[in-house]
Short mmCIF file of C-alpha atoms and ligand atoms in Angstrom, two decimals:
data_model
loop_
_atom_site.label_atom_id
_atom_site.label_comp_id
_atom_site.label_asym_id
_atom_site.label_seq_id
_atom_site.Cartn_x
_atom_site.Cartn_y
_atom_site.Cartn_z
CA UNK A 1 -19.63 -23.46 2.23
CA UNK A 2 -22.62 -22.06 4.11
CA UNK A 3 -23.15 -18.32 4.04
CA UNK A 4 -24.80 -17.00 7.17
CA UNK A 5 -28.48 -16.76 6.52
CA UNK A 6 -28.80 -13.50 8.48
CA UNK A 7 -26.23 -11.96 6.19
CA UNK A 8 -28.22 -13.10 3.21
CA UNK A 9 -31.36 -11.84 4.56
CA UNK A 10 -29.96 -8.51 5.18
CA UNK A 11 -28.83 -8.17 1.78
CA UNK A 12 -32.13 -8.56 0.36
CA UNK A 13 -33.34 -5.52 -1.36
CA UNK A 14 -29.87 -3.92 -2.05
CA UNK A 15 -29.37 -2.64 -5.50
CA UNK A 16 -27.36 -5.46 -7.44
CA UNK A 17 -27.87 -8.11 -4.82
CA UNK A 18 -28.95 -11.31 -6.65
CA UNK A 19 -29.26 -14.11 -3.71
CA UNK A 20 -28.78 -17.23 -6.03
CA UNK A 21 -25.91 -15.70 -8.05
CA UNK A 22 -24.10 -14.63 -4.90
CA UNK A 23 -24.55 -18.04 -3.13
CA UNK A 24 -23.31 -19.76 -6.30
CA UNK A 25 -20.27 -17.81 -6.87
CA UNK A 26 -19.23 -18.68 -3.26
CA UNK A 27 -19.91 -22.27 -3.58
CA UNK A 28 -17.95 -22.35 -7.04
CA UNK A 29 -14.53 -21.95 -4.92
CA UNK A 30 -13.09 -20.05 -7.87
CA UNK A 31 -10.09 -18.09 -6.92
CA UNK A 32 -8.99 -15.15 -8.62
CA UNK A 33 -5.19 -13.94 -8.50
CA UNK A 34 -4.05 -10.56 -9.46
CA UNK A 35 -1.02 -8.47 -9.13
CA UNK A 36 -0.12 -4.82 -9.52
CA UNK A 37 3.27 -3.72 -10.88
CA UNK A 38 5.25 -1.04 -9.42
CA UNK A 39 5.90 1.64 -12.06
CA UNK A 40 8.63 3.16 -9.97
CA UNK A 41 10.63 -0.11 -10.78
CA UNK A 42 9.08 -1.70 -13.75
CA UNK A 43 8.73 0.62 -16.83
CA UNK A 44 5.81 -1.14 -18.15
CA UNK A 45 4.05 0.47 -21.11
CA UNK A 46 0.36 1.20 -20.71
CA UNK A 47 -2.37 -1.32 -21.20
CA UNK A 48 -2.97 -0.84 -25.04
CA UNK A 49 0.57 -1.84 -25.44
CA UNK A 50 -0.04 -5.00 -23.35
CA UNK A 51 -2.91 -5.73 -25.39
CA UNK A 52 -1.19 -5.37 -28.58
CA UNK A 53 1.36 -7.90 -27.16
CA UNK A 54 4.19 -5.38 -27.66
CA UNK A 55 5.45 -5.47 -23.84
CA UNK A 56 8.66 -3.47 -23.20
CA UNK A 57 11.77 -5.22 -21.98
CA UNK A 58 11.02 -3.84 -18.40
CA UNK A 59 8.26 -6.53 -17.54
CA UNK A 60 9.67 -9.08 -15.19
CA UNK A 61 10.52 -12.23 -17.28
CA UNK A 62 8.59 -14.59 -14.97
CA UNK A 63 5.36 -12.16 -15.00
CA UNK A 64 5.62 -11.69 -19.09
CA UNK A 65 4.54 -15.28 -19.66
CA UNK A 66 1.60 -14.99 -17.40
CA UNK A 67 0.78 -11.71 -18.55
CA UNK A 68 0.93 -12.38 -22.18
CA UNK A 69 -0.84 -15.53 -21.88
CA UNK A 70 -3.73 -14.00 -19.98
CA UNK A 71 -3.44 -10.56 -21.65
CA UNK A 72 -5.87 -9.75 -18.88
CA UNK A 73 -5.51 -6.11 -17.43
CA UNK A 74 -7.86 -5.20 -14.53
CA UNK A 75 -10.00 -2.60 -16.29
CA UNK A 76 -10.13 -0.01 -13.69
CA UNK A 77 -6.55 -0.12 -12.88
CA UNK A 78 -3.40 1.21 -14.74
CA UNK A 79 -0.86 -1.15 -13.05
CA UNK A 80 -3.23 -4.18 -12.30
CA UNK A 81 -3.44 -7.53 -13.88
CA UNK A 82 -5.31 -10.92 -13.51
CA UNK A 83 -3.07 -14.10 -13.73
CA UNK A 84 -4.30 -17.01 -14.99
CA UNK A 85 -2.85 -19.15 -12.19
CA UNK A 86 -1.39 -18.60 -8.72
CA UNK A 87 2.49 -18.66 -8.85
CA UNK A 88 4.47 -19.60 -5.74
CA UNK A 89 5.05 -15.95 -5.02
CA UNK A 90 7.25 -16.32 -2.18
CA UNK A 91 9.85 -17.94 -4.31
CA UNK A 92 9.89 -15.20 -6.95
CA UNK A 93 12.85 -12.62 -6.03
CA UNK A 94 10.97 -9.92 -7.74
CA UNK A 95 8.23 -9.73 -5.14
CA UNK A 96 10.88 -9.15 -2.47
CA UNK A 97 12.53 -6.47 -4.86
CA UNK A 98 9.13 -4.74 -4.73
CA UNK A 99 8.46 -5.16 -8.60
CA UNK A 100 4.94 -5.93 -7.95
CA UNK A 101 2.38 -6.47 -5.10
CA UNK A 102 -0.07 -9.31 -4.93
CA UNK A 103 -3.46 -7.39 -4.52
CA UNK A 104 -7.09 -8.19 -4.74
CA UNK A 105 -8.63 -6.60 -8.02
CA UNK A 106 -11.65 -4.81 -6.51
CA UNK A 107 -9.26 -2.99 -4.07
CA UNK A 108 -7.53 -1.51 -6.96
CA UNK A 109 -10.64 0.51 -7.72
CA UNK A 110 -9.12 3.18 -5.29
CA UNK A 111 -7.31 4.34 -8.41
CA UNK A 112 -10.54 5.66 -9.73
CA UNK A 113 -11.75 7.08 -6.66
CA UNK A 114 -8.68 9.05 -6.11
CA UNK A 115 -8.09 10.10 -9.65
CA UNK A 116 -11.86 11.15 -10.35
CA UNK A 117 -12.03 13.27 -7.24
CA UNK A 118 -8.50 14.74 -6.79
CA UNK A 119 -6.11 16.31 -9.41
CA UNK A 120 -3.03 13.94 -8.88
CA UNK A 121 -0.82 16.43 -10.78
CA UNK A 122 -0.84 18.85 -8.00
CA UNK A 123 1.34 18.19 -4.69
CA UNK A 124 -0.95 16.33 -2.28
CA UNK A 125 -0.80 15.54 1.39
CA UNK A 126 -2.41 12.18 1.43
CA UNK A 127 -3.40 10.10 4.64
CA UNK A 128 -3.79 6.35 4.51
CA UNK A 129 -5.43 5.84 7.93
CA UNK A 130 -5.64 2.13 8.13
CA UNK A 131 -2.86 1.06 6.10
CA UNK A 132 -1.44 -2.47 6.92
CA UNK A 133 -0.36 -4.50 5.14
CA UNK A 134 0.22 -1.76 2.40
CA UNK A 135 -2.04 -2.77 -0.54
CA UNK A 136 -3.90 0.55 -0.75
CA UNK A 137 -0.56 2.57 0.46
CA UNK A 138 1.57 1.07 -2.34
CA UNK A 139 -1.16 1.85 -5.05
CA UNK A 140 -1.43 5.47 -3.53
CA UNK A 141 2.58 5.75 -3.76
CA UNK A 142 2.18 4.87 -7.54
CA UNK A 143 -0.54 7.52 -8.11
CA UNK A 144 0.88 10.55 -6.33
CA UNK A 145 3.65 12.55 -7.65
CA UNK A 146 7.05 12.35 -5.72
CA UNK A 147 6.56 15.89 -4.61
CA UNK A 148 3.28 14.69 -2.91
CA UNK A 149 3.24 13.26 0.72
CA UNK A 150 1.89 9.95 1.69
CA UNK A 151 1.51 9.10 5.47
CA UNK A 152 0.72 5.61 5.90
CA UNK A 153 -0.55 4.66 9.21
CA UNK A 154 -1.33 1.57 11.15
CA UNK A 155 -2.67 1.50 14.59
CA UNK A 156 -1.48 -2.17 15.68
CA UNK A 157 2.29 -2.17 16.11
CA UNK A 158 2.93 -5.67 14.76
CA UNK A 159 1.17 -4.59 11.53
CA UNK A 160 2.76 -1.63 11.33
CA UNK A 161 6.00 -3.53 10.87
CA UNK A 162 4.71 -5.43 7.78
CA UNK A 163 3.45 -2.00 6.44
CA UNK A 164 6.69 -0.44 6.85
CA UNK A 165 8.33 -3.44 4.84
CA UNK A 166 6.04 -3.27 2.09
CA UNK A 167 6.29 0.32 1.68
CA UNK A 168 10.09 0.20 1.89
CA UNK A 169 10.17 -2.51 -1.01
CA UNK A 170 7.95 -0.16 -2.91
CA UNK A 171 10.77 2.45 -3.02
CA UNK A 172 9.45 6.00 -2.76
CA UNK A 173 11.08 8.60 -0.62
CA UNK A 174 8.09 10.49 -0.04
CA UNK A 175 6.36 8.26 2.56
CA UNK A 176 6.02 8.59 6.29
CA UNK A 177 4.95 5.27 8.07
CA UNK A 178 3.27 6.06 11.38
CA UNK A 179 1.99 3.86 14.24
CA UNK A 180 -0.89 5.92 15.73
CA UNK A 181 -4.45 5.88 16.99
CA UNK A 182 -6.69 7.89 14.39
CA UNK A 183 -7.46 10.44 17.29
CA UNK A 184 -3.67 11.33 17.01
CA UNK A 185 -4.30 13.07 13.65
CA UNK A 186 -6.77 15.34 15.09
CA UNK A 187 -3.65 17.50 16.03
CA UNK A 188 -2.92 18.00 12.30
CA UNK A 189 -6.05 20.13 11.94
CA UNK A 190 -6.89 20.77 8.34
CA UNK A 191 -3.77 19.39 7.19
CA UNK A 192 -4.57 16.45 4.48
CA UNK A 193 -5.95 16.92 1.12
CA UNK A 194 -6.95 13.44 0.88
CA UNK A 195 -7.68 10.87 3.72
CA UNK A 196 -8.17 7.12 2.67
CA UNK A 197 -10.07 5.21 5.37
CA UNK A 198 -9.94 1.38 4.36
CA UNK A 199 -11.90 0.63 7.64
CA UNK A 200 -11.73 -2.45 9.76
CA UNK A 201 -14.79 -4.33 9.15
CA UNK A 202 -16.93 -7.40 9.34
CA UNK A 203 -15.18 -8.87 6.37
CA UNK A 204 -17.83 -10.63 4.71
CA UNK A 205 -16.41 -9.34 1.28
CA UNK A 206 -13.41 -11.93 1.59
CA UNK A 207 -15.72 -15.18 2.21
CA UNK A 208 -14.89 -16.52 -1.07
CA UNK A 209 -11.31 -16.31 -0.85
CA UNK A 210 -11.22 -16.95 2.98
CA UNK A 211 -14.14 -19.17 3.78
CA UNK A 212 -12.67 -19.96 7.26
CA UNK A 213 -13.82 -16.19 8.16
CA UNK A 214 -17.48 -17.08 7.71
CA UNK A 215 -17.63 -18.60 11.33
CA UNK A 216 -16.54 -15.44 12.71
CA UNK A 217 -18.93 -13.29 11.09
CA UNK A 218 -22.33 -12.17 13.35
CA UNK A 219 -24.73 -9.73 13.43
CA UNK A 220 -23.39 -8.50 16.72
CA UNK A 221 -19.95 -7.94 14.88
CA UNK A 222 -21.46 -5.73 12.18
CA UNK A 223 -22.85 -3.69 15.06
CA UNK A 224 -19.42 -3.53 16.71
CA UNK A 225 -17.56 -2.58 13.28
CA UNK A 226 -19.89 0.24 12.45
CA UNK A 227 -19.49 1.85 15.66
CA UNK A 228 -15.92 1.41 15.40
CA UNK A 229 -16.09 2.90 11.94
CA UNK A 230 -17.90 6.07 13.27
CA UNK A 231 -15.33 6.67 15.78
CA UNK A 232 -12.40 6.33 13.50
CA UNK A 233 -14.09 8.63 11.06
CA UNK A 234 -15.08 11.38 13.72
CA UNK A 235 -11.48 11.12 15.17
CA UNK A 236 -9.68 11.78 11.78
CA UNK A 237 -12.05 14.27 10.21
CA UNK A 238 -10.65 17.18 11.78
CA UNK A 239 -7.31 16.40 9.95
CA UNK A 240 -9.02 16.96 6.50
CA UNK A 241 -8.83 20.39 4.96
CA UNK A 242 -11.71 22.11 3.51
CA UNK A 243 -12.35 20.91 0.15
CA UNK A 244 -10.22 17.89 0.78
CA UNK A 245 -11.62 14.37 -0.06
CA UNK A 246 -12.45 11.34 2.26
CA UNK A 247 -12.38 8.17 0.61
CA UNK A 248 -14.02 5.37 2.67
CA UNK A 249 -13.90 1.73 1.84
CA UNK A 250 -14.93 -1.52 3.47
CA UNK A 251 -14.72 -5.32 2.41
CA UNK A 252 -18.11 -5.92 4.11
CA UNK A 253 -21.57 -6.28 2.28
CA UNK A 254 -23.44 -4.96 5.33
CA UNK A 255 -25.38 -1.67 4.62
CA UNK A 256 -24.56 -0.56 8.25
CA UNK A 257 -20.88 -0.35 7.46
CA UNK A 258 -21.40 0.99 3.75
CA UNK A 259 -24.13 3.13 2.83
CA UNK A 260 -25.40 3.88 6.15
CA UNK A 261 -21.90 5.29 6.98
CA UNK A 262 -22.66 7.85 4.21
CA UNK A 263 -25.80 8.92 5.88
CA UNK A 264 -23.86 9.35 9.28
CA UNK A 265 -21.21 11.32 7.79
CA UNK A 266 -23.77 13.72 6.23
CA UNK A 267 -25.70 13.85 9.48
CA UNK A 268 -22.64 14.78 11.48
CA UNK A 269 -20.23 16.79 9.27
CA UNK A 270 -20.58 18.97 6.30
CA UNK A 271 -19.41 17.00 3.34
CA UNK A 272 -20.82 16.53 -0.18
CA UNK A 273 -21.19 12.85 -1.53
CA UNK A 274 -19.29 12.59 -4.95
CA UNK A 275 -20.48 10.43 -7.73
CA UNK A 276 -17.92 8.50 -9.67
CA UNK A 277 -17.98 7.52 -13.41
CA UNK A 278 -17.94 3.71 -14.01
CA UNK A 279 -18.13 1.60 -17.15
CA UNK A 280 -21.14 -0.54 -17.05
CA UNK A 281 -19.07 -3.36 -18.51
CA UNK A 282 -17.06 -3.55 -15.01
CA UNK A 283 -20.09 -5.04 -13.22
CA UNK A 284 -19.80 -2.49 -10.26
CA UNK A 285 -23.15 -1.46 -8.76
CA UNK A 286 -23.81 2.13 -7.96
CA UNK A 287 -25.88 2.56 -4.84
CA UNK A 288 -27.53 5.36 -2.79
CA UNK A 289 -27.98 5.57 0.69
CA UNK A 290 -31.60 5.89 2.17
CA UNK A 291 -31.58 9.20 3.77
CA UNK A 292 -29.04 11.51 1.88
CA UNK A 293 -28.81 9.56 -1.31
CA UNK A 294 -25.04 9.54 -1.01
CA UNK A 295 -23.13 7.47 -3.70
CA UNK A 296 -21.62 4.36 -3.04
CA UNK A 297 -19.84 1.57 -5.28
CA UNK A 298 -20.43 -2.09 -4.54
CA UNK A 299 -18.45 -5.03 -5.75
CA UNK A 300 -20.29 -8.40 -6.02
CA UNK A 301 -18.04 -11.35 -6.81
CA UNK A 302 -20.85 -12.77 -9.11
CA UNK A 303 -20.70 -9.47 -11.09
CA UNK A 304 -16.93 -8.39 -11.09
CA UNK A 305 -13.90 -10.26 -11.30
CA UNK A 306 -12.97 -9.67 -7.87
CA UNK A 307 -13.99 -9.78 -4.36
CA UNK A 308 -16.63 -8.01 -2.13
CA UNK A 309 -15.76 -4.30 -1.74
CA UNK A 310 -17.73 -1.00 -1.19
CA UNK A 311 -16.10 2.46 -1.62
CA UNK A 312 -17.54 6.03 -1.58
CA UNK A 313 -16.10 9.47 -1.56
CA UNK A 314 -16.98 12.72 0.21
CA UNK A 315 -15.66 16.39 -0.10
CA UNK A 316 -15.39 18.24 2.89
CA UNK A 317 -17.09 21.61 2.88
CA UNK A 318 -16.20 23.32 6.39
CA UNK A 319 -13.03 24.12 7.84
CA UNK A 320 -10.16 25.95 6.73
CA UNK A 321 -6.88 25.47 4.77
CA UNK A 322 -3.94 24.21 6.61
CA UNK A 323 -3.79 25.75 10.23
CA UNK A 324 -0.90 23.78 11.72
CA UNK A 325 2.56 25.47 11.76
CA UNK A 326 6.01 23.46 11.57
CA UNK A 327 7.53 23.33 15.12
CA UNK A 328 10.54 25.93 15.72
CA UNK A 329 12.68 23.06 17.11
CA UNK A 330 12.63 19.41 15.75
CA UNK A 331 14.31 16.13 16.83
CA UNK A 332 15.64 16.10 13.16
CA UNK A 333 18.70 17.62 12.02
CA UNK A 334 19.85 18.10 8.66
CA UNK A 335 22.90 16.03 7.61
CA UNK A 336 26.32 17.98 7.81
CA UNK A 337 28.44 18.87 4.79
CA UNK A 338 30.68 16.11 5.54
CA UNK A 339 27.77 13.59 5.86
CA UNK A 340 26.33 14.67 2.48
CA UNK A 341 29.72 14.39 0.82
CA UNK A 342 30.02 10.94 2.07
CA UNK A 343 26.60 9.97 0.99
CA UNK A 344 26.42 11.69 -2.48
CA UNK A 345 28.06 8.88 -4.57
CA UNK A 346 25.62 6.44 -3.22
CA UNK A 347 22.81 8.40 -4.66
CA UNK A 348 21.29 8.88 -8.06
CA UNK A 349 21.88 12.42 -9.39
CA UNK A 350 18.89 14.62 -10.04
CA UNK A 351 16.84 13.78 -7.12
CA UNK A 352 15.68 16.78 -5.20
CA UNK A 353 15.91 15.52 -1.77
CA UNK A 354 17.33 16.80 1.52
CA UNK A 355 19.45 14.49 3.92
CA UNK A 356 18.30 14.34 7.35
CA UNK A 357 19.59 12.82 10.59
CA UNK A 358 17.82 11.48 13.67
CA UNK A 359 20.44 10.32 16.27
CA UNK A 360 22.84 8.07 14.24
CA UNK A 361 20.40 7.50 11.33
CA UNK A 362 20.60 9.29 8.09
CA UNK A 363 17.48 9.49 5.74
CA UNK A 364 16.44 11.18 2.58
CA UNK A 365 13.13 13.07 2.15
CA UNK A 366 11.87 15.14 -0.80
CA UNK A 367 13.30 18.82 -0.35
CA UNK A 368 9.90 20.26 -1.18
CA UNK A 369 8.22 18.39 1.76
CA UNK A 370 10.36 19.87 4.63
CA UNK A 371 7.54 21.66 6.32
CA UNK A 372 5.41 18.63 6.09
CA UNK A 373 8.00 16.24 7.56
CA UNK A 374 8.74 18.57 10.49
CA UNK A 375 4.90 18.84 11.14
CA UNK A 376 3.99 15.27 10.93
CA UNK A 377 7.20 14.23 13.07
CA UNK A 378 6.45 16.84 15.70
CA UNK A 379 2.68 15.55 16.14
CA UNK A 380 2.31 11.76 15.43
CA UNK A 381 4.52 8.75 16.17
CA UNK A 382 6.67 8.11 13.27
CA UNK A 383 8.24 4.64 12.72
CA UNK A 384 9.93 5.72 9.36
CA UNK A 385 10.14 8.76 7.28
CA UNK A 386 11.71 8.83 3.69
CA UNK A 387 14.34 6.50 2.83
CA UNK A 388 16.77 5.24 5.24
CA UNK A 389 20.40 5.61 3.89
CA UNK A 390 22.37 4.28 6.68
CA UNK A 391 24.79 5.39 9.45
CA UNK A 392 28.21 7.04 9.11
CA UNK A 393 31.15 4.81 10.48
CA UNK A 394 34.42 6.91 10.24
CA UNK A 395 34.44 8.24 6.83
CA UNK A 396 32.20 5.52 5.41
CA UNK A 397 28.55 4.87 5.09
CA UNK A 398 27.26 1.66 6.34
CA UNK A 399 24.03 1.49 3.98
CA UNK A 400 20.75 0.62 4.88
CA UNK A 401 18.79 -2.07 3.07
CA UNK A 402 16.11 0.66 2.25
CA UNK A 403 18.58 2.40 0.14
CA UNK A 404 19.36 -0.76 -1.95
CA UNK A 405 15.78 -1.17 -3.05
CA UNK A 406 14.84 2.51 -3.21
CA UNK A 407 14.42 4.65 -6.39
CA UNK A 408 17.33 6.87 -5.10
CA UNK A 409 20.43 4.47 -4.95
CA UNK A 410 23.06 5.07 -7.49
CA UNK A 411 22.82 2.74 -10.44
CA UNK A 412 26.59 2.66 -11.02
CA UNK A 413 27.17 1.19 -7.58
CA UNK A 414 29.11 -2.19 -8.06
CA UNK A 415 26.24 -4.97 -8.13
CA UNK A 416 26.42 -8.70 -8.78
CA UNK A 417 23.48 -10.31 -10.52
CA UNK A 418 22.37 -13.52 -9.06
CA UNK A 419 20.76 -16.67 -10.84
CA UNK A 420 17.23 -17.49 -9.38
CA UNK A 421 18.59 -20.06 -6.80
CA UNK A 422 21.42 -17.71 -5.53
CA UNK A 423 18.82 -14.90 -5.05
CA UNK A 424 16.47 -17.30 -2.93
CA UNK A 425 19.72 -18.19 -0.97
CA UNK A 426 20.32 -14.42 -0.45
CA UNK A 427 16.47 -13.95 0.60
CA UNK A 428 16.81 -16.76 3.07
CA UNK A 429 19.84 -15.11 4.49
CA UNK A 430 21.86 -18.21 3.85
CA UNK A 431 25.71 -17.98 3.10
CA UNK A 432 26.50 -17.06 -0.43
CA UNK A 433 28.99 -18.70 -2.75
CA UNK A 434 29.12 -16.09 -5.65
CA UNK A 435 32.16 -14.72 -7.09
CA UNK A 436 32.64 -11.05 -6.71
CA UNK A 437 35.73 -9.37 -7.93
CA UNK A 438 34.98 -6.33 -5.99
CA UNK A 439 35.53 -5.94 -2.33
CA UNK A 440 33.27 -4.15 0.24
CA UNK A 441 29.72 -3.12 -0.18
CA UNK A 442 27.98 -4.56 -3.19
CA UNK A 443 24.21 -4.61 -4.56
CA UNK A 444 23.04 -7.90 -5.37
CA UNK A 445 20.37 -7.98 -8.26
CA UNK A 446 18.10 -10.39 -9.80
CA UNK A 447 17.19 -9.44 -13.45
CA UNK A 448 17.76 -5.73 -13.05
CA UNK A 449 15.91 -5.37 -9.79
CA UNK A 450 17.86 -4.79 -6.63
CA UNK A 451 17.61 -7.32 -3.72
CA UNK A 452 19.95 -5.89 -1.17
CA UNK A 453 23.51 -5.55 0.22
CA UNK A 454 26.35 -7.86 0.60
CA UNK A 455 29.63 -7.17 1.79
CA UNK A 456 32.53 -8.87 -0.02
CA UNK A 457 35.50 -9.55 2.41
CA UNK A 458 38.71 -11.15 1.41
CA UNK A 459 37.73 -14.65 2.48
CA UNK A 460 33.81 -14.61 2.74
CA UNK A 461 30.75 -12.72 1.75
CA UNK A 462 28.41 -11.27 4.45
CA UNK A 463 24.74 -11.37 3.51
CA UNK A 464 22.86 -8.23 4.88
CA UNK A 465 19.46 -9.04 4.08
CA UNK A 466 17.13 -7.96 6.89
CA UNK A 467 16.78 -10.79 9.45
CA UNK A 468 13.10 -10.39 9.83
CA UNK A 469 12.25 -10.42 6.21
CA UNK A 470 14.13 -13.44 5.15
CA UNK A 471 12.13 -16.42 3.65
CA UNK A 472 11.52 -19.00 5.83
CA UNK A 473 9.19 -21.44 3.98
CA UNK A 474 10.57 -24.31 2.22
CA UNK A 475 9.57 -25.12 -1.53
CA UNK A 476 6.88 -27.62 -0.55
CA UNK A 477 5.11 -24.67 1.14
CA UNK A 478 4.12 -22.00 -1.37
CA UNK A 479 1.10 -20.48 0.38
CA UNK A 480 2.50 -17.08 0.68
CA UNK A 481 0.25 -14.38 -0.07
CA UNK A 482 0.22 -10.52 0.56
CA UNK A 483 -3.50 -9.61 1.59
N1 SAM B 1 -5.48 -0.78 3.65
C1 SAM B 1 -4.98 -2.12 4.02
C2 SAM B 1 -4.60 -2.59 2.66
O1 SAM B 1 -5.10 -2.17 1.41
O2 SAM B 1 -3.60 -3.61 2.62
C3 SAM B 1 -6.05 -2.94 4.52
C4 SAM B 1 -6.48 -2.56 5.98
S1 SAM B 1 -7.48 -3.42 6.85
C5 SAM B 1 -9.03 -3.51 5.82
C6 SAM B 1 -8.02 -2.32 8.22
C7 SAM B 1 -6.70 -1.85 9.09
O3 SAM B 1 -7.40 -1.22 10.10
C8 SAM B 1 -5.97 -3.20 9.84
O4 SAM B 1 -4.72 -3.17 9.43
C9 SAM B 1 -6.39 -3.00 11.14
O5 SAM B 1 -5.21 -3.20 11.78
C10 SAM B 1 -6.62 -1.46 11.28
N2 SAM B 1 -7.47 -1.13 12.64
C11 SAM B 1 -7.95 -1.90 13.34
N3 SAM B 1 -8.66 -1.37 14.37
C12 SAM B 1 -8.45 -0.07 14.07
C13 SAM B 1 -8.74 1.26 14.70
N4 SAM B 1 -9.64 1.23 15.88
N5 SAM B 1 -8.35 2.35 14.15
C14 SAM B 1 -7.80 2.40 12.92
N6 SAM B 1 -7.32 1.43 12.46
C15 SAM B 1 -7.79 0.11 13.01
#
């Protein structure tokens, strides 16, 4: 693998860059696999319990062996683990149940950026502006409280679909998935406490993992990327409230896209750069921009166990608190008493959620976020808000898949446990031949994790797994990966 010499030359002199070690790690072909567990579904203990080998029963059995043998938590992450080898993720039902996400380890440092700059015990309004396929968004879902709002946005429609799928699988009700250009958020002036911009970039940080991307790299593309990054930042900046935090990251090593963006932000807006505390053992390099000495954190694969990454945080020091008012009239209506009564038995008690209706579709959203919901729906194109519950037909609910994999679904709904081969059949949307005593809507599970719905009829079983999500690959092709 030949790294572009223009890239290597441009990195000379950057703090922490060691050309020989950098080239050598790229040539080594080493692949690192890491996952992040979903604390809303996997009742894991903390890292010290893992290190002590005293893992609770909640760890998915398939992962237990890997985790135990590796005992290798990602040091800057509460829920992230390195795996000793790469399993065939697509054939693990638990990934489809949203029990974990395959995420590159350096990216999980977002946890430090958020928790060191923001009080996550308070209700927050968080925007993840460039969110597909959902790695950072699912992490944010795990870090904020259920009374906080996460808006996960993706501008490209086809990519917004995969973002929506991963978001549904993660299970939280406090998420709105939008499909909008960054400029659309300017209407939500001073609205967000935190904006995460994981910017589209020239991608050099992923060269070790995706050597085929090397051919697409050029100095010209770096220029185009940082111009686009400036546009994105300028477009969305009004949506951050005074005192709010902007978290900016790339998977590029180029200074133009990294430290120079800090200088550009300081020149253009009223912001302060926020330093983070890092453990020297992590191998992360703190850098400062040339002009304003803004803090940045660089991940070189020859120094950290992860891919190339850059992150920096800023606090907005101008503007006002929230100035947007929720609309007087909305496209959304609250569910009627009758609809609520039909839905109640399907839901776990004790969740403070409100049921909403848009046309025929019912969905659940946290009660305390009503104002936020109405405001976002009024201003930005929303693909999905909260947890889809389903539609009412007569006096019955036709449940939505999202309900089955959400944290709201009632535990006591009749369920059938599938063996691994049956679970794969279900996820392929093949015909199922399991025995189910109960007739009607039934949850299917693998281990204790819900996979979706079936409907048991007198002479057959209908498989309601979403058509677009089904497993298409055969066992021989196990290259599936979540970026
Ligand atoms: N945050 C994601 C994650 O952790 O899974 C990865 C995001 S990826 C680095 C950047 C995203 O920005 C892509 O999904 C891309 O489609 C989107 N994007 C591309 N052009 C954009 C633009 N002009 N404005 C906003 N987002 C853009």
